[in-house]
PDB file of C-alpha atoms and ligand atoms in Angstrom:
ATOM      1  CA  UNK A 718      11.756  -7.929  -4.568  1.00 96.00           C
ATOM      2  CA  UNK A 719      11.038  -4.253  -4.896  1.00 97.00           C
ATOM      3  CA  UNK A 720      10.429  -1.653  -2.204  1.00 98.00           C
ATOM      4  CA  UNK A 721       8.310   1.432  -2.710  1.00 98.00           C
ATOM      5  CA  UNK A 722       6.879   4.186  -0.571  1.00 98.00           C
ATOM      6  CA  UNK A 723       3.563   5.396  -1.954  1.00 98.00           C
ATOM      7  CA  UNK A 724       2.332   8.835  -0.938  1.00 98.00           C
ATOM      8  CA  UNK A 725      -1.285   8.340   0.129  1.00 98.00           C
ATOM      9  CA  UNK A 726      -3.847  10.892   1.281  1.00 98.00           C
ATOM     10  CA  UNK A 727      -7.178  10.319   3.010  1.00 98.00           C
ATOM     11  CA  UNK A 728      -6.126   7.981   5.813  1.00 98.00           C
ATOM     12  CA  UNK A 729      -6.969   9.457   9.218  1.00 98.00           C
ATOM     13  CA  UNK A 730      -6.689   6.675  11.813  1.00 98.00           C
ATOM     14  CA  UNK A 731      -5.410   3.173  12.602  1.00 98.00           C
ATOM     15  CA  UNK A 732      -8.560   1.721  11.042  1.00 98.00           C
ATOM     16  CA  UNK A 733      -7.652   3.359   7.747  1.00 98.00           C
ATOM     17  CA  UNK A 734      -4.168   1.901   7.954  1.00 98.00           C
ATOM     18  CA  UNK A 735      -5.612  -1.588   8.503  1.00 98.00           C
ATOM     19  CA  UNK A 736      -8.099  -1.141   5.684  1.00 98.00           C
ATOM     20  CA  UNK A 737      -5.441  -0.026   3.201  1.00 98.00           C
ATOM     21  CA  UNK A 738      -3.142  -2.869   4.273  1.00 98.00           C
ATOM     22  CA  UNK A 739      -5.910  -5.454   3.869  1.00 98.00           C
ATOM     23  CA  UNK A 740      -6.726  -4.314   0.349  1.00 98.00           C
ATOM     24  CA  UNK A 741      -3.092  -4.313  -0.756  1.00 98.00           C
ATOM     25  CA  UNK A 742      -2.549  -7.740   0.862  1.00 98.00           C
ATOM     26  CA  UNK A 743      -5.174  -9.240  -1.465  1.00 98.00           C
ATOM     27  CA  UNK A 744      -2.655  -9.010  -4.291  1.00 98.00           C
ATOM     28  CA  UNK A 745      -0.362 -11.891  -5.112  1.00 98.00           C
ATOM     29  CA  UNK A 746       3.289 -11.168  -4.486  1.00 98.00           C
ATOM     30  CA  UNK A 747       2.984  -8.704  -1.619  1.00 98.00           C
ATOM     31  CA  UNK A 748       5.661  -9.511   0.908  1.00 98.00           C
ATOM     32  CA  UNK A 749       5.175  -6.605   3.298  1.00 98.00           C
ATOM     33  CA  UNK A 750       2.758  -3.722   3.526  1.00 98.00           C
ATOM     34  CA  UNK A 751       2.735  -1.011   6.165  1.00 98.00           C
ATOM     35  CA  UNK A 752       0.442   1.989   6.035  1.00 98.00           C
ATOM     36  CA  UNK A 753       1.158   5.112   8.089  1.00 98.00           C
ATOM     37  CA  UNK A 754      -1.626   7.677   8.234  1.00 98.00           C
ATOM     38  CA  UNK A 755       0.464  10.252  10.109  1.00 98.00           C
ATOM     39  CA  UNK A 756       3.110  10.291   7.416  1.00 98.00           C
ATOM     40  CA  UNK A 757       0.532   9.794   4.679  1.00 98.00           C
ATOM     41  CA  UNK A 758       2.264   6.865   3.083  1.00 98.00           C
ATOM     42  CA  UNK A 759       2.062   3.162   2.379  1.00 98.00           C
ATOM     43  CA  UNK A 760       5.283   1.183   2.298  1.00 98.00           C
ATOM     44  CA  UNK A 761       5.300  -2.011   0.298  1.00 98.00           C
ATOM     45  CA  UNK A 762       7.723  -4.757  -0.485  1.00 98.00           C
ATOM     46  CA  UNK A 763       6.624  -6.878  -3.416  1.00 98.00           C
ATOM     47  CA  UNK A 764       7.605  -9.307  -6.125  1.00 98.00           C
ATOM     48  CA  UNK A 765       7.597  -7.288  -9.341  1.00 97.00           C
ATOM     49  CA  UNK A 766       7.030 -10.479 -11.350  1.00 98.00           C
ATOM     50  CA  UNK A 767       3.663 -11.045  -9.656  1.00 98.00           C
ATOM     51  CA  UNK A 768       2.291  -7.545  -9.189  1.00 98.00           C
ATOM     52  CA  UNK A 769       3.049  -3.938 -10.072  1.00 98.00           C
ATOM     53  CA  UNK A 770       3.040  -0.493  -8.538  1.00 98.00           C
ATOM     54  CA  UNK A 771      -0.036   0.315 -10.638  1.00 98.00           C
ATOM     55  CA  UNK A 772      -1.940  -2.650  -9.196  1.00 98.00           C
ATOM     56  CA  UNK A 773      -0.934  -1.699  -5.660  1.00 98.00           C
ATOM     57  CA  UNK A 774      -2.045   1.887  -6.197  1.00 98.00           C
ATOM     58  CA  UNK A 775      -5.304   0.529  -7.630  1.00 98.00           C
ATOM     59  CA  UNK A 776      -5.952  -1.376  -4.402  1.00 98.00           C
ATOM     60  CA  UNK A 777      -5.246   1.696  -2.279  1.00 98.00           C
ATOM     61  CA  UNK A 778      -7.709   3.638  -4.419  1.00 98.00           C
ATOM     62  CA  UNK A 779     -10.268   0.821  -4.091  1.00 98.00           C
ATOM     63  CA  UNK A 780      -9.850   1.031  -0.294  1.00 98.00           C
ATOM     64  CA  UNK A 781     -10.925   4.672  -0.543  1.00 98.00           C
ATOM     65  CA  UNK A 782      -7.672   6.648  -0.475  1.00 98.00           C
ATOM     66  CA  UNK A 783      -5.761   8.720  -2.954  1.00 98.00           C
ATOM     67  CA  UNK A 784      -2.254   8.011  -4.208  1.00 97.00           C
ATOM     68  CA  UNK A 785       0.168  10.271  -6.028  1.00 89.00           C
TER      69      UNK A 785
HETATM   70 CU1  LIG B 908      -9.723   5.994   9.602  1.00 70.31          CU
END
């Protein structure tokens, strides 16, 4: 399991947090995902054998937000 905190811009409310979390949850191997719009970050815990940071960032982008 790997833990990462991804700097994310563009989230502005609880709805955005939910949206980002739903998109990331679609990936196989996500154990935990918690978005925080106030801090501008998405915390994830994932199985690096099933998914990757790039894929997770791709989902956040697909949800409509920007990652660093
Ligand atoms: Cu929002």
